């Protein structure tokens, strides 16, 4: 009998492949069965998830996330598609942050930060959304934005010079690492420039912004 659900796991998270032609209710039942059997392997883990095989509605995505969280006690922080660039970012985010960050309120922020909103954290923080113009994110550690930065971000706010800032698209109003501000010409983005994941890092007294794929972490 053909499996309607195949679950793969690695140190980056979970990949759930679902039969594109299978009945959705039957898929839910098989998901429930598989995660019940494997709950002891995932209990209290913090990870992201990727859905493959079929297009899900937002309601279906949330239903599956709730099912997995309730049965396997998995803390799912975000959903990723199978885009290659996003996958690279995901791997770096997890390797450099999730494994070293205990699960604590405030280290993951889900939603878009709008004008005049300020988000501050004692630890590295991952924003699951955009930072709009006029919004600010301040962290004593690293800042990862799984969206676009249009506002102001300050990583290493306690003087940490090896902090970094990562975003899927970086068009910041202000960028600061430690006690150093990025020069205006660095954060200027041409209108015709293709959005891509970038990393901002401090080398001496200068902040560099490079495509994330250029970094050999």
mmCIF file of C-alpha atoms in Angstrom:
data_model
loop_
_atom_site.group_PDB
_atom_site.id
_atom_site.type_symbol
_atom_site.label_atom_id
_atom_site.label_comp_id
_atom_site.label_asym_id
_atom_site.label_seq_id
_atom_site.Cartn_x
_atom_site.Cartn_y
_atom_site.Cartn_z
ATOM 1 C CA UNK A 1 0.000 0.000 0.000
ATOM 2 C CA UNK A 2 1.389 3.389 -1.024
ATOM 3 C CA UNK A 3 2.346 5.668 1.850
ATOM 4 C CA UNK A 4 0.476 8.942 1.873
ATOM 5 C CA UNK A 5 3.033 10.572 4.185
ATOM 6 C CA UNK A 6 6.826 10.321 4.353
ATOM 7 C CA UNK A 7 8.641 12.121 7.191
ATOM 8 C CA UNK A 8 12.329 12.964 6.966
ATOM 9 C CA UNK A 9 14.342 14.526 9.755
ATOM 10 C CA UNK A 10 17.812 16.025 9.958
ATOM 11 C CA UNK A 11 19.569 18.468 12.284
ATOM 12 C CA UNK A 12 17.854 21.343 10.486
ATOM 13 C CA UNK A 13 14.271 20.189 11.076
ATOM 14 C CA UNK A 14 11.487 18.167 9.521
ATOM 15 C CA UNK A 15 10.468 17.563 5.922
ATOM 16 C CA UNK A 16 6.953 16.177 5.531
ATOM 17 C CA UNK A 17 6.178 14.818 2.071
ATOM 18 C CA UNK A 18 2.490 14.233 1.343
ATOM 19 C CA UNK A 19 0.875 12.384 -1.535
ATOM 20 C CA UNK A 20 -0.414 15.100 -3.903
ATOM 21 C CA UNK A 21 -3.322 12.896 -4.948
ATOM 22 C CA UNK A 22 -4.155 11.503 -1.506
ATOM 23 C CA UNK A 23 -7.319 12.342 0.411
ATOM 24 C CA UNK A 24 -6.552 15.107 2.911
ATOM 25 C CA UNK A 25 -8.436 13.415 5.763
ATOM 26 C CA UNK A 26 -6.522 10.184 5.151
ATOM 27 C CA UNK A 27 -3.268 12.148 5.156
ATOM 28 C CA UNK A 28 -4.141 13.651 8.543
ATOM 29 C CA UNK A 29 -4.820 10.194 9.925
ATOM 30 C CA UNK A 30 -1.482 8.879 8.667
ATOM 31 C CA UNK A 31 0.319 11.953 10.058
ATOM 32 C CA UNK A 32 -1.281 11.323 13.439
ATOM 33 C CA UNK A 33 -0.233 7.672 13.364
ATOM 34 C CA UNK A 34 3.362 8.373 12.303
ATOM 35 C CA UNK A 35 3.981 11.152 14.810
ATOM 36 C CA UNK A 36 2.404 9.118 17.607
ATOM 37 C CA UNK A 37 4.870 6.328 16.864
ATOM 38 C CA UNK A 38 7.877 8.687 16.689
ATOM 39 C CA UNK A 39 6.929 11.158 19.435
ATOM 40 C CA UNK A 40 9.757 10.046 21.739
ATOM 41 C CA UNK A 41 12.337 11.056 19.102
ATOM 42 C CA UNK A 42 11.036 14.622 18.711
ATOM 43 C CA UNK A 43 9.762 15.498 22.192
ATOM 44 C CA UNK A 44 10.471 19.133 23.174
ATOM 45 C CA UNK A 45 12.560 19.748 20.035
ATOM 46 C CA UNK A 46 12.644 23.227 18.476
ATOM 47 C CA UNK A 47 12.719 23.123 14.689
ATOM 48 C CA UNK A 48 11.313 24.397 11.418
ATOM 49 C CA UNK A 49 9.246 22.386 8.976
ATOM 50 C CA UNK A 50 8.986 22.023 5.212
ATOM 51 C CA UNK A 51 5.921 20.633 3.438
ATOM 52 C CA UNK A 52 6.411 18.873 0.124
ATOM 53 C CA UNK A 53 4.241 17.081 -2.398
ATOM 54 C CA UNK A 54 1.035 19.087 -2.254
ATOM 55 C CA UNK A 55 -0.113 22.674 -1.926
ATOM 56 C CA UNK A 56 -1.746 23.359 1.435
ATOM 57 C CA UNK A 57 -4.039 26.175 2.440
ATOM 58 C CA UNK A 58 -3.081 28.294 5.458
ATOM 59 C CA UNK A 59 -5.810 26.550 7.448
ATOM 60 C CA UNK A 60 -4.460 23.113 6.511
ATOM 61 C CA UNK A 61 -0.885 24.164 7.356
ATOM 62 C CA UNK A 62 -1.984 25.317 10.792
ATOM 63 C CA UNK A 63 -4.032 22.155 11.339
ATOM 64 C CA UNK A 64 -1.007 19.977 10.583
ATOM 65 C CA UNK A 65 1.310 22.106 12.756
ATOM 66 C CA UNK A 66 -1.135 21.857 15.671
ATOM 67 C CA UNK A 67 -1.390 18.106 15.189
ATOM 68 C CA UNK A 68 2.391 17.635 15.197
ATOM 69 C CA UNK A 69 2.885 19.977 18.163
ATOM 70 C CA UNK A 70 0.194 18.282 20.246
ATOM 71 C CA UNK A 71 1.222 14.706 19.518
ATOM 72 C CA UNK A 72 5.031 14.935 19.323
ATOM 73 C CA UNK A 73 5.513 18.018 21.550
ATOM 74 C CA UNK A 74 7.551 19.708 18.822
ATOM 75 C CA UNK A 75 8.017 23.478 18.986
ATOM 76 C CA UNK A 76 7.680 24.530 15.319
ATOM 77 C CA UNK A 77 9.072 28.025 14.844
ATOM 78 C CA UNK A 78 8.496 28.494 11.120
ATOM 79 C CA UNK A 79 7.552 26.913 7.801
ATOM 80 C CA UNK A 80 9.964 26.911 4.870
ATOM 81 C CA UNK A 81 9.391 26.262 1.225
ATOM 82 C CA UNK A 82 11.811 24.242 -0.875
ATOM 83 C CA UNK A 83 13.495 27.249 -2.492
ATOM 84 C CA UNK A 84 17.245 26.579 -2.647
ATOM 85 C CA UNK A 85 18.297 30.013 -1.345
ATOM 86 C CA UNK A 86 15.844 29.797 1.541
ATOM 87 C CA UNK A 87 17.177 26.339 2.384
ATOM 88 C CA UNK A 88 20.716 27.691 2.573
ATOM 89 C CA UNK A 89 19.576 30.459 4.891
ATOM 90 C CA UNK A 90 17.619 27.986 6.980
ATOM 91 C CA UNK A 91 20.665 25.776 7.477
ATOM 92 C CA UNK A 92 22.810 28.704 8.562
ATOM 93 C CA UNK A 93 20.132 30.057 10.887
ATOM 94 C CA UNK A 94 19.757 26.723 12.621
ATOM 95 C CA UNK A 95 23.466 25.973 12.806
ATOM 96 C CA UNK A 96 24.396 29.370 14.199
ATOM 97 C CA UNK A 97 21.367 30.037 16.398
ATOM 98 C CA UNK A 98 18.801 27.361 17.177
ATOM 99 C CA UNK A 99 21.228 24.838 18.639
ATOM 100 C CA UNK A 100 22.666 27.425 21.027
ATOM 101 C CA UNK A 101 19.437 29.166 21.950
ATOM 102 C CA UNK A 102 17.352 27.629 24.738
ATOM 103 C CA UNK A 103 13.636 27.830 24.126
ATOM 104 C CA UNK A 104 12.589 31.028 25.831
ATOM 105 C CA UNK A 105 9.868 33.562 25.166
ATOM 106 C CA UNK A 106 11.108 36.495 23.140
ATOM 107 C CA UNK A 107 13.793 34.725 21.117
ATOM 108 C CA UNK A 108 11.406 34.073 18.254
ATOM 109 C CA UNK A 109 9.016 36.784 17.118
ATOM 110 C CA UNK A 110 6.285 35.728 14.716
ATOM 111 C CA UNK A 111 4.769 38.544 12.712
ATOM 112 C CA UNK A 112 5.675 41.766 10.946
ATOM 113 C CA UNK A 113 7.012 44.678 12.993
ATOM 114 C CA UNK A 114 5.277 47.862 11.929
ATOM 115 C CA UNK A 115 6.148 51.547 12.231
ATOM 116 C CA UNK A 116 6.991 52.669 15.793
ATOM 117 C CA UNK A 117 7.160 49.086 17.068
ATOM 118 C CA UNK A 118 10.331 48.235 18.982
ATOM 119 C CA UNK A 119 11.522 44.682 19.693
ATOM 120 C CA UNK A 120 14.375 44.226 22.158
ATOM 121 C CA UNK A 121 16.054 40.989 23.238
ATOM 122 C CA UNK A 122 18.842 39.990 25.593
ATOM 123 C CA UNK A 123 19.574 37.022 23.305
ATOM 124 C CA UNK A 124 19.864 36.388 19.579
ATOM 125 C CA UNK A 125 16.468 36.703 17.955
ATOM 126 C CA UNK A 126 14.747 35.351 14.853
ATOM 127 C CA UNK A 127 11.932 37.471 13.393
ATOM 128 C CA UNK A 128 9.460 35.429 11.365
ATOM 129 C CA UNK A 129 8.262 38.341 9.262
ATOM 130 C CA UNK A 130 9.313 41.792 8.019
ATOM 131 C CA UNK A 131 10.761 44.780 9.845
ATOM 132 C CA UNK A 132 8.939 47.685 8.231
ATOM 133 C CA UNK A 133 10.177 51.260 7.868
ATOM 134 C CA UNK A 134 10.046 52.995 11.249
ATOM 135 C CA UNK A 135 10.235 49.735 13.257
ATOM 136 C CA UNK A 136 13.304 48.784 15.301
ATOM 137 C CA UNK A 137 14.912 45.513 16.414
ATOM 138 C CA UNK A 138 17.626 45.627 19.072
ATOM 139 C CA UNK A 139 19.466 42.528 20.255
ATOM 140 C CA UNK A 140 22.562 41.881 22.335
ATOM 141 C CA UNK A 141 23.174 38.879 20.085
ATOM 142 C CA UNK A 142 22.486 38.140 16.409
ATOM 143 C CA UNK A 143 19.416 39.183 14.422
ATOM 144 C CA UNK A 144 17.894 36.975 11.731
ATOM 145 C CA UNK A 145 14.893 38.298 9.792
ATOM 146 C CA UNK A 146 13.061 35.748 7.671
ATOM 147 C CA UNK A 147 11.602 38.551 5.611
ATOM 148 C CA UNK A 148 12.618 42.069 4.561
ATOM 149 C CA UNK A 149 14.399 44.663 6.700
ATOM 150 C CA UNK A 150 13.190 48.180 5.894
ATOM 151 C CA UNK A 151 13.460 49.593 9.408
ATOM 152 C CA UNK A 152 16.348 49.815 11.867
ATOM 153 C CA UNK A 153 18.273 46.862 13.309
ATOM 154 C CA UNK A 154 21.006 46.831 15.939
ATOM 155 C CA UNK A 155 22.811 43.560 16.667
ATOM 156 C CA UNK A 156 25.453 43.137 19.369
ATOM 157 C CA UNK A 157 23.863 45.995 21.294
ATOM 158 C CA UNK A 158 26.075 45.353 24.349
ATOM 159 C CA UNK A 159 29.221 45.852 22.254
ATOM 160 C CA UNK A 160 29.417 42.333 20.785
ATOM 161 C CA UNK A 161 31.566 42.816 17.674
ATOM 162 C CA UNK A 162 31.132 39.329 16.215
ATOM 163 C CA UNK A 163 27.340 39.634 16.021
ATOM 164 C CA UNK A 164 25.710 39.512 12.594
ATOM 165 C CA UNK A 165 22.465 40.418 10.874
ATOM 166 C CA UNK A 166 20.820 38.192 8.258
ATOM 167 C CA UNK A 167 17.709 38.887 6.170
ATOM 168 C CA UNK A 168 16.041 37.439 3.099
ATOM 169 C CA UNK A 169 15.961 40.992 1.742
ATOM 170 C CA UNK A 170 17.940 43.875 3.241
ATOM 171 C CA UNK A 171 16.843 47.476 2.580
ATOM 172 C CA UNK A 172 17.421 48.944 6.054
ATOM 173 C CA UNK A 173 16.720 52.422 7.314
ATOM 174 C CA UNK A 174 19.592 51.964 9.777
ATOM 175 C CA UNK A 175 22.046 49.137 10.396
ATOM 176 C CA UNK A 176 24.271 48.859 13.457
ATOM 177 C CA UNK A 177 26.533 46.131 14.862
ATOM 178 C CA UNK A 178 28.122 46.716 18.247
ATOM 179 C CA UNK A 179 29.013 50.402 18.304
ATOM 180 C CA UNK A 180 29.436 50.703 14.527
ATOM 181 C CA UNK A 181 26.925 52.052 12.000
ATOM 182 C CA UNK A 182 26.888 50.903 8.384
ATOM 183 C CA UNK A 183 27.968 53.543 5.913
ATOM 184 C CA UNK A 184 25.138 54.974 3.830
ATOM 185 C CA UNK A 185 26.519 53.662 0.541
ATOM 186 C CA UNK A 186 26.505 50.115 1.883
ATOM 187 C CA UNK A 187 22.823 50.044 2.734
ATOM 188 C CA UNK A 188 21.694 51.819 -0.427
ATOM 189 C CA UNK A 189 19.847 49.370 -2.660
ATOM 190 C CA UNK A 190 19.148 50.030 -6.324
ATOM 191 C CA UNK A 191 15.503 49.754 -7.352
ATOM 192 C CA UNK A 192 16.387 47.192 -10.003
ATOM 193 C CA UNK A 193 18.481 45.046 -7.667
ATOM 194 C CA UNK A 194 17.160 41.522 -7.252
ATOM 195 C CA UNK A 195 16.263 40.727 -3.633
ATOM 196 C CA UNK A 196 18.444 38.022 -2.107
ATOM 197 C CA UNK A 197 19.428 36.791 1.321
ATOM 198 C CA UNK A 198 22.248 38.886 2.757
ATOM 199 C CA UNK A 199 24.418 38.999 5.847
ATOM 200 C CA UNK A 200 25.843 42.079 7.534
ATOM 201 C CA UNK A 201 28.986 41.578 9.612
ATOM 202 C CA UNK A 202 31.629 43.719 11.262
ATOM 203 C CA UNK A 203 35.290 43.573 10.265
ATOM 204 C CA UNK A 204 37.342 45.997 12.329
ATOM 205 C CA UNK A 205 35.509 49.314 12.187
ATOM 206 C CA UNK A 206 33.531 48.642 9.009
ATOM 207 C CA UNK A 207 30.302 46.772 8.367
ATOM 208 C CA UNK A 208 30.137 44.644 5.234
ATOM 209 C CA UNK A 209 26.933 43.417 3.584
ATOM 210 C CA UNK A 210 27.353 40.355 1.387
ATOM 211 C CA UNK A 211 25.084 37.792 -0.290
ATOM 212 C CA UNK A 212 24.575 34.994 2.188
ATOM 213 C CA UNK A 213 25.571 32.399 -0.400
ATOM 214 C CA UNK A 214 29.047 33.965 -0.574
ATOM 215 C CA UNK A 215 29.736 33.203 3.067
ATOM 216 C CA UNK A 216 31.628 30.034 3.988
ATOM 217 C CA UNK A 217 30.427 29.538 7.555
#
